[in-house]
XYZ file of C-alpha atoms in Angstrom:
581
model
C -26.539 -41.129 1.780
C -23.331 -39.712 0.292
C -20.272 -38.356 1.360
C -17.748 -36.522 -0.950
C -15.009 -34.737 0.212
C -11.798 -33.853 -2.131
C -8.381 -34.895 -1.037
C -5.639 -32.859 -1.285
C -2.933 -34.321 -3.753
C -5.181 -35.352 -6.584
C -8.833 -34.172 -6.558
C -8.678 -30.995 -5.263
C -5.997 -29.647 -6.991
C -5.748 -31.258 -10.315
C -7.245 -29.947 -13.355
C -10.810 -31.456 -13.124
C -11.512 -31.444 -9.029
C -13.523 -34.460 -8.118
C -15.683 -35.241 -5.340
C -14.485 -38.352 -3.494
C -16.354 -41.560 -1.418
C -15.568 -41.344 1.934
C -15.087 -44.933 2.443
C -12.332 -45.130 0.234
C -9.995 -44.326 3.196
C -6.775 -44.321 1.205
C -7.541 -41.241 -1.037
C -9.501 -39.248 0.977
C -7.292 -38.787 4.206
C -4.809 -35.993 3.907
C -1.492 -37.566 2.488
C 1.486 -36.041 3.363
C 3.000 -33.621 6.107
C -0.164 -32.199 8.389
C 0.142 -28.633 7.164
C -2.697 -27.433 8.708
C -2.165 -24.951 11.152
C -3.685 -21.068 9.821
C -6.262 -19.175 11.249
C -7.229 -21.454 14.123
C -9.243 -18.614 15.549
C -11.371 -18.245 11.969
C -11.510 -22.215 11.510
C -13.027 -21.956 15.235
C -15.656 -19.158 14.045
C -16.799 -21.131 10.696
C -17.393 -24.224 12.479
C -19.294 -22.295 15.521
C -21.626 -20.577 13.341
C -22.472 -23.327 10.656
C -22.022 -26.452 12.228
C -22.652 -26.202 16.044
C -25.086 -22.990 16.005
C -26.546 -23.253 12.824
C -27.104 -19.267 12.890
C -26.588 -19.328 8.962
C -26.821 -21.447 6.266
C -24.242 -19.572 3.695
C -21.293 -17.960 4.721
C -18.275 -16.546 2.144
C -15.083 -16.261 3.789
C -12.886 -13.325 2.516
C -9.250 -12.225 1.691
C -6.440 -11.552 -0.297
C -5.110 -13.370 -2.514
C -2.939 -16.028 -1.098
C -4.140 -15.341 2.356
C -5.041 -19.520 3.155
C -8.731 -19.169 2.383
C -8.443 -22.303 0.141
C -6.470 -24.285 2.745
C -8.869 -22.681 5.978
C -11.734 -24.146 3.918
C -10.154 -27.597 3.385
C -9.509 -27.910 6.620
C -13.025 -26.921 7.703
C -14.306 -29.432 4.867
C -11.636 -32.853 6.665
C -13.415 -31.288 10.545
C -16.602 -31.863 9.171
C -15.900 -34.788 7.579
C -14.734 -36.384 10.945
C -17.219 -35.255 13.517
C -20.299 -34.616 11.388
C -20.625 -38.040 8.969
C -24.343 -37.122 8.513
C -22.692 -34.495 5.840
C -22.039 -35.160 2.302
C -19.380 -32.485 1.206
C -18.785 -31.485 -2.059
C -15.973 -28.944 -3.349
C -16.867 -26.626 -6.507
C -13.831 -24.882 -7.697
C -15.756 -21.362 -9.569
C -12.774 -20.148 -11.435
C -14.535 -20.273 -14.744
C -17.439 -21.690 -15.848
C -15.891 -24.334 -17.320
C -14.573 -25.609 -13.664
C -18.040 -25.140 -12.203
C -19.797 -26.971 -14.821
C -17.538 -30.039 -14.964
C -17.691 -30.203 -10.496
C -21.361 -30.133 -11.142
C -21.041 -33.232 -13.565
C -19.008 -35.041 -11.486
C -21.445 -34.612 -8.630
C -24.835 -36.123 -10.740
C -21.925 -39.189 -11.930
C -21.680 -39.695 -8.086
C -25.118 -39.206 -6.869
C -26.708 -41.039 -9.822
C -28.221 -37.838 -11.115
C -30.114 -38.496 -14.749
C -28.994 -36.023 -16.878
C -31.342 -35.411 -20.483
C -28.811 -32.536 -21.956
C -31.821 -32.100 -24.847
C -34.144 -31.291 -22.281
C -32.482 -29.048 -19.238
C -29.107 -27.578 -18.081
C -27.129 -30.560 -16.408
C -26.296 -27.986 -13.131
C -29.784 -26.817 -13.052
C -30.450 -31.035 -12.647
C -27.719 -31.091 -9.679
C -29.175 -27.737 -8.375
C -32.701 -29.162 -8.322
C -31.313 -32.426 -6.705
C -29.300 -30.740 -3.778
C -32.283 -28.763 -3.271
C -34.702 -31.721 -2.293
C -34.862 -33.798 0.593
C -33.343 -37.064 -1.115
C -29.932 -35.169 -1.008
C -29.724 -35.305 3.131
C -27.625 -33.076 4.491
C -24.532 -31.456 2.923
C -21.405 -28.828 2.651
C -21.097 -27.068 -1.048
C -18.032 -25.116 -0.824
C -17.628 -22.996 -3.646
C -13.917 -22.228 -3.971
C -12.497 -19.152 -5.611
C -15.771 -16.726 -6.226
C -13.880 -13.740 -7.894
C -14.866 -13.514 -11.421
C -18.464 -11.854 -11.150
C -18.800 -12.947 -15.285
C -18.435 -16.282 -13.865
C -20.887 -15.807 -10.328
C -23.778 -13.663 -12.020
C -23.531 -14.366 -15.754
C -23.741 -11.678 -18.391
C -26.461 -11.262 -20.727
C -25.782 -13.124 -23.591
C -25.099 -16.588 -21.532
C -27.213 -19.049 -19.534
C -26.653 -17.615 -16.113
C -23.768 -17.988 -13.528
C -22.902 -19.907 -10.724
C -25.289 -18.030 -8.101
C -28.188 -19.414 -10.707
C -27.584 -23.199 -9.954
C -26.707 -22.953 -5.938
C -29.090 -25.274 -4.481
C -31.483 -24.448 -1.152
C -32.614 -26.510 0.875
C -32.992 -26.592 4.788
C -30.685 -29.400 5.270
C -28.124 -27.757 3.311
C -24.972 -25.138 4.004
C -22.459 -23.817 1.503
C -19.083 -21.664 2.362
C -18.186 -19.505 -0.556
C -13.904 -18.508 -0.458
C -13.818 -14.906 -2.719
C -11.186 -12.177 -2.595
C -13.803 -9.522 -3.393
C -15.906 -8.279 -0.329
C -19.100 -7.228 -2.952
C -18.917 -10.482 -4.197
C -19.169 -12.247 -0.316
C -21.704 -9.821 0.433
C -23.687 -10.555 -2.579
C -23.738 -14.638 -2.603
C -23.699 -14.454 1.669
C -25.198 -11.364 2.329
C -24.261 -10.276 5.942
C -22.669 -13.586 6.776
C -18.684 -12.918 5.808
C -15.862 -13.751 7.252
C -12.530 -12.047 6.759
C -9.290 -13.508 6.877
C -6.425 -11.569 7.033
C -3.327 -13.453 7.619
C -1.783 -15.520 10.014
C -0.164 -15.046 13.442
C 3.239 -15.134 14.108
C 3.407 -18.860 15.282
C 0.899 -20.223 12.693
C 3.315 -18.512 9.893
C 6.595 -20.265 11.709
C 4.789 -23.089 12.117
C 3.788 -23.240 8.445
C 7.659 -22.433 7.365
C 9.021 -25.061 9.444
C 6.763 -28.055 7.823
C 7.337 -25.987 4.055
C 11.522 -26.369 4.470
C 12.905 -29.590 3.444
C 15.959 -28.147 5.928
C 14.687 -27.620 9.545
C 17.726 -26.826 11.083
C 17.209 -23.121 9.026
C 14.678 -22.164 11.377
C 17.613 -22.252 14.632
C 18.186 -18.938 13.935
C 15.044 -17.239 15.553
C 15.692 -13.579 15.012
C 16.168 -14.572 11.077
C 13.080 -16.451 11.146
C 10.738 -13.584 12.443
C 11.914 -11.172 10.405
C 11.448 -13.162 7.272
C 7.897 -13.717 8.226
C 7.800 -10.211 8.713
C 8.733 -9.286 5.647
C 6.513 -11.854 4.204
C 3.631 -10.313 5.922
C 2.690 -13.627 7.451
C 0.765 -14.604 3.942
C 0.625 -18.422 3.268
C 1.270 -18.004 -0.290
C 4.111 -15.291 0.213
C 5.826 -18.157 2.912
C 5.573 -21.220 0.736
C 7.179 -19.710 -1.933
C 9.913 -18.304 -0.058
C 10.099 -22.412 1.139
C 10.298 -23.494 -2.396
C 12.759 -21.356 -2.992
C 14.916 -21.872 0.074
C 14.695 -25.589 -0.878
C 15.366 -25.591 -4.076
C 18.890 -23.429 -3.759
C 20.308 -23.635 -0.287
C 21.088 -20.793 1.624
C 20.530 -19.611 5.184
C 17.673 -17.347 6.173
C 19.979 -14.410 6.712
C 21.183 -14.850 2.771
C 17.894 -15.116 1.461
C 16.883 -11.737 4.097
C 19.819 -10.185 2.208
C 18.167 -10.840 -1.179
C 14.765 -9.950 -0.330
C 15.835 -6.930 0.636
C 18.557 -6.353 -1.023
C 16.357 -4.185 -3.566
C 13.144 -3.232 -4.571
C 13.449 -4.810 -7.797
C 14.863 -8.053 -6.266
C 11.387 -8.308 -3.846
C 9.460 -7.600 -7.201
C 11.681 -10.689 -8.789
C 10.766 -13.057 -5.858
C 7.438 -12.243 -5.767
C 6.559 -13.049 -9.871
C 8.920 -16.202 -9.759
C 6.073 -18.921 -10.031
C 6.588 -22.344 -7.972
C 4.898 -25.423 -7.851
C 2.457 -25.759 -4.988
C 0.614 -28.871 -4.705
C -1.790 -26.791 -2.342
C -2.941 -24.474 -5.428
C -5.451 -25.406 -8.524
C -3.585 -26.737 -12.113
C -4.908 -26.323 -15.090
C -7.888 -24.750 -14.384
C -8.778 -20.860 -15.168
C -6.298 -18.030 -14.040
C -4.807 -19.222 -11.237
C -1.402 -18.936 -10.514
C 1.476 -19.833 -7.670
C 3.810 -16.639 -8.002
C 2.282 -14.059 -5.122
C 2.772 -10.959 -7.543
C 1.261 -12.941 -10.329
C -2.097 -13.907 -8.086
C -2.501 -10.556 -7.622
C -2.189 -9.379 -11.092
C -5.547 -11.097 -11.696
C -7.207 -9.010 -9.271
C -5.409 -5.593 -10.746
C -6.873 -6.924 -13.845
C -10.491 -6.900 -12.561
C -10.474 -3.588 -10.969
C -8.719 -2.152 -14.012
C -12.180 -3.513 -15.974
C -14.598 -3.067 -13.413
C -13.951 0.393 -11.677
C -11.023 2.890 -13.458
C -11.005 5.215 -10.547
C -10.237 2.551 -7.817
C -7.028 1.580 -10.241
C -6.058 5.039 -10.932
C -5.943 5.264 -6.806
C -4.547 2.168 -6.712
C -1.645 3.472 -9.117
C -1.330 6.718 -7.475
C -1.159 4.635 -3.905
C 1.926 2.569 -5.734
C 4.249 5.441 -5.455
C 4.159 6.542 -2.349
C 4.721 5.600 1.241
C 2.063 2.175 1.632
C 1.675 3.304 5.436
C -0.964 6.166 6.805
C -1.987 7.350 3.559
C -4.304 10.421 3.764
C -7.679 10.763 2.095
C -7.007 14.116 1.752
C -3.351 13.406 -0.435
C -4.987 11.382 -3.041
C -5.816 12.986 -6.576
C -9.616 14.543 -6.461
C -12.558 12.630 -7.709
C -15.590 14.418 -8.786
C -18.494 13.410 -7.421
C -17.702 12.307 -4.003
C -19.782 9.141 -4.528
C -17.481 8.000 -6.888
C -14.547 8.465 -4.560
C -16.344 6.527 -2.262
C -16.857 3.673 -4.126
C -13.583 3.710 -5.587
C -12.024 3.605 -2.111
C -14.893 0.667 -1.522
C -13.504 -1.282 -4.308
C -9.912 -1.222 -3.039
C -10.963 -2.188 0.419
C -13.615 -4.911 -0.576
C -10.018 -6.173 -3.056
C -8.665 -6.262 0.390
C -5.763 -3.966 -1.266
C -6.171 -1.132 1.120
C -6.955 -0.778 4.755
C -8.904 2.096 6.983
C -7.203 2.573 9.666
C -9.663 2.876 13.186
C -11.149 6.022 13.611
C -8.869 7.743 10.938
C -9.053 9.152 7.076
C -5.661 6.975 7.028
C -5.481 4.201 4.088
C -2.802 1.403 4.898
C -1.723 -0.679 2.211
C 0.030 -4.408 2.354
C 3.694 -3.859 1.463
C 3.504 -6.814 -0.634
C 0.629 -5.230 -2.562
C 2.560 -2.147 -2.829
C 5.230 -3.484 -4.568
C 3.039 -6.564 -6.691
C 0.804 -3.213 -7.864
C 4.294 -1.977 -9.540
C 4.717 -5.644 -11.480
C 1.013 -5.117 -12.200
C 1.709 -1.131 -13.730
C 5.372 -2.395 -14.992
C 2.896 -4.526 -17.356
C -0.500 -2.442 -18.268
C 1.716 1.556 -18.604
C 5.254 3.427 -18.291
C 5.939 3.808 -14.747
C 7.853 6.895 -15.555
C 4.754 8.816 -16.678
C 2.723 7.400 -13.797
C 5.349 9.298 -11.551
C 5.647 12.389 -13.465
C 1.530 12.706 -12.618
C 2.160 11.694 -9.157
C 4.832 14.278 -8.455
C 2.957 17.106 -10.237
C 0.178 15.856 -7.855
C 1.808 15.801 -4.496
C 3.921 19.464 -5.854
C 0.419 21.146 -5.928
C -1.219 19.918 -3.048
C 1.978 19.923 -0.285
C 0.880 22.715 2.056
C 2.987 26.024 2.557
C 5.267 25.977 5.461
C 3.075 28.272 7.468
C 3.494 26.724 10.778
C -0.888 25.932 11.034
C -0.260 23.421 8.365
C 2.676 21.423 10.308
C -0.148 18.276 11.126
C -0.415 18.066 7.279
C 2.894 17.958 6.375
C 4.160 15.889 9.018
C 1.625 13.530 7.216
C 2.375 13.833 3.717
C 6.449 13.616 4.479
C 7.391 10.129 4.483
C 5.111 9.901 0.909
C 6.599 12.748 -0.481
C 10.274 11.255 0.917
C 9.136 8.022 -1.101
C 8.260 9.562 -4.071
C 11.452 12.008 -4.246
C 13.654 8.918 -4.131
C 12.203 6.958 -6.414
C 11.725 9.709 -8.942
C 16.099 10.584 -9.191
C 16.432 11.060 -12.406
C 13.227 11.972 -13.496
C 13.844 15.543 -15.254
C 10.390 17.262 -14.543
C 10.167 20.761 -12.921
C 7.351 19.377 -10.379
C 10.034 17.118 -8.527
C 12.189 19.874 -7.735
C 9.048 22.080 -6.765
C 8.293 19.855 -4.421
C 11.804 19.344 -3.322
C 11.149 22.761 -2.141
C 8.105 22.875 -0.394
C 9.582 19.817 1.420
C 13.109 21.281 1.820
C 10.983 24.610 3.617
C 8.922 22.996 5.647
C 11.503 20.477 7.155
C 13.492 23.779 8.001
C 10.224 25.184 10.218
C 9.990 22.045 11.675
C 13.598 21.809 13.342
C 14.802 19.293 10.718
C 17.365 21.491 9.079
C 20.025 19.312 7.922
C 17.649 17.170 5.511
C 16.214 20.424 4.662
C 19.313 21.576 3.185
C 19.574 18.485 0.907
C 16.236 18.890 -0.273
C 16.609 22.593 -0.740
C 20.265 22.339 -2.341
C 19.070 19.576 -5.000
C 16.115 22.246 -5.810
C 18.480 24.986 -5.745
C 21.236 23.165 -8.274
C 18.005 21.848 -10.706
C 17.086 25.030 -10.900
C 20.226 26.603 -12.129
C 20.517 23.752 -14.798
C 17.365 24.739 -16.568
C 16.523 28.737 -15.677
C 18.147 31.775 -16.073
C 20.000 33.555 -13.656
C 17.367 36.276 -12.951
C 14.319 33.581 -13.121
C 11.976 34.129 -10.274
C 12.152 30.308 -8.779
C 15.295 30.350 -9.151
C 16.081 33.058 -7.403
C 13.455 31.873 -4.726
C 15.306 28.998 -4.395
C 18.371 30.000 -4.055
C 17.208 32.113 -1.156
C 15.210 29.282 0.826
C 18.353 27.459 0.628
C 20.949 30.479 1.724
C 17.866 30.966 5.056
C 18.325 27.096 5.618
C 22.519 27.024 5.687
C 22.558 29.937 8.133
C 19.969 27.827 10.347
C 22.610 25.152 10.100
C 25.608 27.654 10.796
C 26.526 27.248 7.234
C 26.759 31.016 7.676
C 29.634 31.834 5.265
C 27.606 30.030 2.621
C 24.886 31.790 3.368
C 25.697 35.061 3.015
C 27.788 34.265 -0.616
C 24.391 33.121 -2.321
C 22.290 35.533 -1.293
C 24.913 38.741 -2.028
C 23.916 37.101 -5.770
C 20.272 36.876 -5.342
C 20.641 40.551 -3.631
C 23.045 41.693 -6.776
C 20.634 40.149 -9.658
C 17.610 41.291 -7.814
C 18.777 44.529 -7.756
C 19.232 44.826 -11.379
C 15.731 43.363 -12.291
C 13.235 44.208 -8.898
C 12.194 47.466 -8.404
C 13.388 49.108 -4.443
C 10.272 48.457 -3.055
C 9.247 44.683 -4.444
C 8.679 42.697 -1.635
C 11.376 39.916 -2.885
C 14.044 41.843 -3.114
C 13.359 43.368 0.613
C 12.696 39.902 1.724
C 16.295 38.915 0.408
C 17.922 42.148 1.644
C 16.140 41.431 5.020
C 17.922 38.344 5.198
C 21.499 38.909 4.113
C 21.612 41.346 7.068
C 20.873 38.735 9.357
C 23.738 36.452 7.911
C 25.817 39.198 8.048
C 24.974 39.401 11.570
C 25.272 35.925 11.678
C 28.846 36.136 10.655
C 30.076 39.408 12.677
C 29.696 41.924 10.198
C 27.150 43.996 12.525
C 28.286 46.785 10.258
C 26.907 46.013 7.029
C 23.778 44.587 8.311
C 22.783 47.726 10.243
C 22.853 49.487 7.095
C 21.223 46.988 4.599
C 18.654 46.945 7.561
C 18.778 50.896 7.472
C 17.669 50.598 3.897
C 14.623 47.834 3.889
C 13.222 49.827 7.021
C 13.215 53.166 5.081
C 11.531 51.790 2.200
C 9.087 49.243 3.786
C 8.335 52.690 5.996
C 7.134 54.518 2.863
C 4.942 51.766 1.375
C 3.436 49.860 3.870
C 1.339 50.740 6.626
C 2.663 51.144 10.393
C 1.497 47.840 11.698
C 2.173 45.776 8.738
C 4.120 42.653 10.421
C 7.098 43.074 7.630
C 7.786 46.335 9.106
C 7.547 45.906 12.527
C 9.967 42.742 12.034
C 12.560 44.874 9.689
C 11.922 47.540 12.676
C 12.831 45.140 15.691
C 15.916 43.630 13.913
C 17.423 47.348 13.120
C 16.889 47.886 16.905
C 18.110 45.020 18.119
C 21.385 45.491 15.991
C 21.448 49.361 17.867
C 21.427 47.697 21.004
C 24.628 45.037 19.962
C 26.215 47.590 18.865
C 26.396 49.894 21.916
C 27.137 46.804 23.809
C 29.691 46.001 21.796
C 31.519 49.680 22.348
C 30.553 49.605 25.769
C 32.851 46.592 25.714
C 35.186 47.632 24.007
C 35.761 50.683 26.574
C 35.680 48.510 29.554
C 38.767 46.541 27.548
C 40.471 49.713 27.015
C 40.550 50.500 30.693
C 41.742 47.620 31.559
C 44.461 47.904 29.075
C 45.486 50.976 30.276
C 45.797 50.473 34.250
């Protein structure tokens, strides 16, 4: 009977992983600080359902990159070693078929496998031996199943990794991938998914990852770094090399972190050794931005749609992203499966009982390293603003749900887009400005509104319809926000220009007359807005019909200025008699 485990500091994690004797106490016990302590509740469910009630005999655990799934493994592989000695364990590292193929040669060294290379496949000679009863029992963890060239072969080689997994009834194997099709497809219903850890198992983590302890005193700093770091293994020990390497308190390094976006996108592609992490062998890398550009990579190959949504998704708002705001794929199918892919990457998130996508902020920002690499971000924005400009609803007040929805994404995109001369920015600047206004959100709806307004009078003339349109949306929102003297200046110039190039009767120049009487209201000069009032009534009265709603409004506002106006004489008698006696 064997038993092979890998230790941490050497076999593991060196260039050519080797399965070690269990007797030979002194390499296989974990050396240094006991850093195990993620995903209790996970480590719990993989050694419940293959050791204790045997209700499977493969099972893929599943995550993002730099989740722990490596370490959760490991740490299943040193339980099993210690309470199950009836198990020979063996570690297969799959991040190329080079890796696989040299575990699989160390494992017929160690087991005494004969190996005829003129006559048969040396891993189709361990396969065959793992699959009889002289093997006994044993653990085959497969470590890193993400490259499906590598899993399922392609045509013109001898076959991948899922070829030489042995069977036998005596035998389990736990399979760590960062692809959900890929779990599903070596473990079928059998997958785990890790996510990230808690809050204590992340401070817990930090604390043995700092060379300086005392850092960790100041609590409030400490959970907000974690939160920032999104509780990710990976993410926290490279903030720890970092914090050891230049010394600093937690509330400096906050400071940098989130100092600016491009500073987070800095910290997240500086690489750092991790004696935790693979060396040497295939595409693996320490940085957190940089493990992640390996799986961009992949979806960019294997499914264009999924990382033109992905791209799209990098621009906006990664929180409560609707369905229904991302650009249109034709057929539906392949929206669906492109929205699979992202989820099964672990990338994106449904939320419960929603059409909501949530994405990892640390994603988010490692997908613009990733597009900072493969395109010009500035283009990529220009078609995401032209995007979100053509679908943002109207600000009829039925669409309010939607664009209560789409405002923090379009807020996103807007400020990361300054700069960016296109005319869809400022058409959405708009649409945004308008419906903040209907919504009771009128001071940022001037801002919006005046930065469309002043675009638009850099690049049109003065009698150009948007212009013009914008100009009034913004003169409506200042007298909502008792800018009322400003008001009624820019639209006596839309009224003055229309005049010269509208006929009487076009419904924009009534709309603008319509509403320079009420800022002339606005501002005491009852006067002039009775008869500019006087005017748009007589005019809507000969071309539209009786009930149409922009009469009967341009009717009730004539009226109601009547009535001020005799109450405003009737005043001004009762202060004359009291003047005079």
């Amino acid at each position: 009977m064997h038993q092979y485990i890998v230790d941490r500091n050497t076999a593991k994690l060196g260039a050519n992983p080797l399965p070690l004797d269990r007797n030979h106490s002194e390499i296989c016990k974990f050396s240094g600080n006991d850093d195990r302590v993620w995903e209790r509740t996970k480590l719990q469910e993989l050694e419940e359902r293959l050791m204790i009630r045997k209700d499977c005999q493969k099972l893929a655990l599943v995550g993002l990159g730099g989740v722990g799934k490596t370490q959760v493994a490991l740490e299943l592989a040193y339980i099993v070693r210690k309470r199950w000695s009836a198990y020979s364990i063996f570690w297969v590292p799959a991040v190329s078929s080079e890796s696989f193929e040299q575990a699989y040669r160390t494992i017929a060294s160690r087991c005494s496998i004969t190996l005829n290379p003129t006559e048969e496949d040396p891993k189709e000679s361990v396969r065959r031996y793992l699959s009889s009863e002289t093997a006994g029992k044993w653990l085959l963890v497969v470590d890193n199943a993400d490259d499906e060239e590598v899993l399922f072969g392609t045509p013109d080689d001898s076959g991948g990794v899922a070829d030489f997994l042995p069977e036998s009834e005596d035998g389990l194997i736990l399979f760590t991938t960062r692809y959900r099709q890929n779990a599903v497809a070596l473990a079928s219903k059998e997958v785990v998914d890790l996510q990230h850890m808690t809050g204590k198992e992340a401070e817990s983590f930090l604390r043995i990852s700092l060379t300086q302890g005392d850092l960790l005193q100041d609590r409030a700093a400490t959970a907000e770094l974690l939160t920032e770091l999104a509780h990710l293994p990976l993410a926290i020990a490279q903030a720890a090399a970092y914090l050891n390497a230049r010394p600093m308190s937690l509330q400096e390094y906050l400071s940098l972190l989130k100092n600016a976006e491009e500073d987070t996108i800095s910290f997240l592609s500086r690489e750092f050794r991790d004696e935790t992490r693979y060396k040497g062998v295939g595409p693996v890398k320490n940085a957190v931005a940089t493990t992640w550009l390996i799986s961009f990579n992949h979806i960019r190959r294997s499914d264009p749609v999924a990382a033109d949504l992905l791209s799209f998704m990098s621009c906006i708002e990664p929180k409560a992203i609707p369905r229904r705001m991302l650009p249109n794929v034709k057929p539906t199918e392949q929206m669906v499966h492109a929205l699979g892919t992202l989820d099964a990457y672990a990338f994106v998130i449904r939320q419960e009982d929603s059409e909501r996508y949530d994405m990892h902020r640390l994603v988010h920002l490692a997908t613009k390293v990733w597009l900072r690499k493969q395109r010009a971000i500035e283009d990529l924005y220009k078609e995401t603003v032209a995007h979100l400009a053509q679908i943002f609803p109207s600000d009829d007040y039925s669409n309010q749900f939607i664009w209560r929805e789409y405002f923090p994404h379009a807020f996103r995109l807007l400020g990361n887009t300054q700069g960016i001369d296109v005319e869809a920015r400022y058409e959405l600047c708009m649409w945004v400005g308008r419906c903040l206004q209907v919504d009771g959100r009128i001071t940022e709806a001037v801002s919006w509104l005046w930065e469309c307004c002043l675009w638009r009078q850099d690049h049109f003339p003065e009698d150009h319809p948007s212009r013009l349109a914008s100009q009034h949306a913004l003169a409506e929102a200042y007298r909502a926000n008792g800018q009322v003297k400003e008001a009624v200046e820019l639209l006596e110039q839309v009224v003055a220009i229309e005049k010269e190039v509208l006929k009487k009767d076009h419904p924009s120049r009534l709309a603008s007359q319509h509403a320079l009487a009420l800022a002339y209201q606005a501002n005491g000069q009852v006067k002039e807005a009775v008869e500019l009032l006087e005017q748009v009534v007589a005019i809507e009265e000969e071309v539209l019909e009786e009930d149409h709603p922009n009469r009967l409004i341009s009717q009730d506002a004539v009226l109601s200025l009547y009535a001020r106006q005799c109450s405003d004489r009737e005043d001004q008698i009762e202060s004359n008699v009291s003047q005079s006696t």
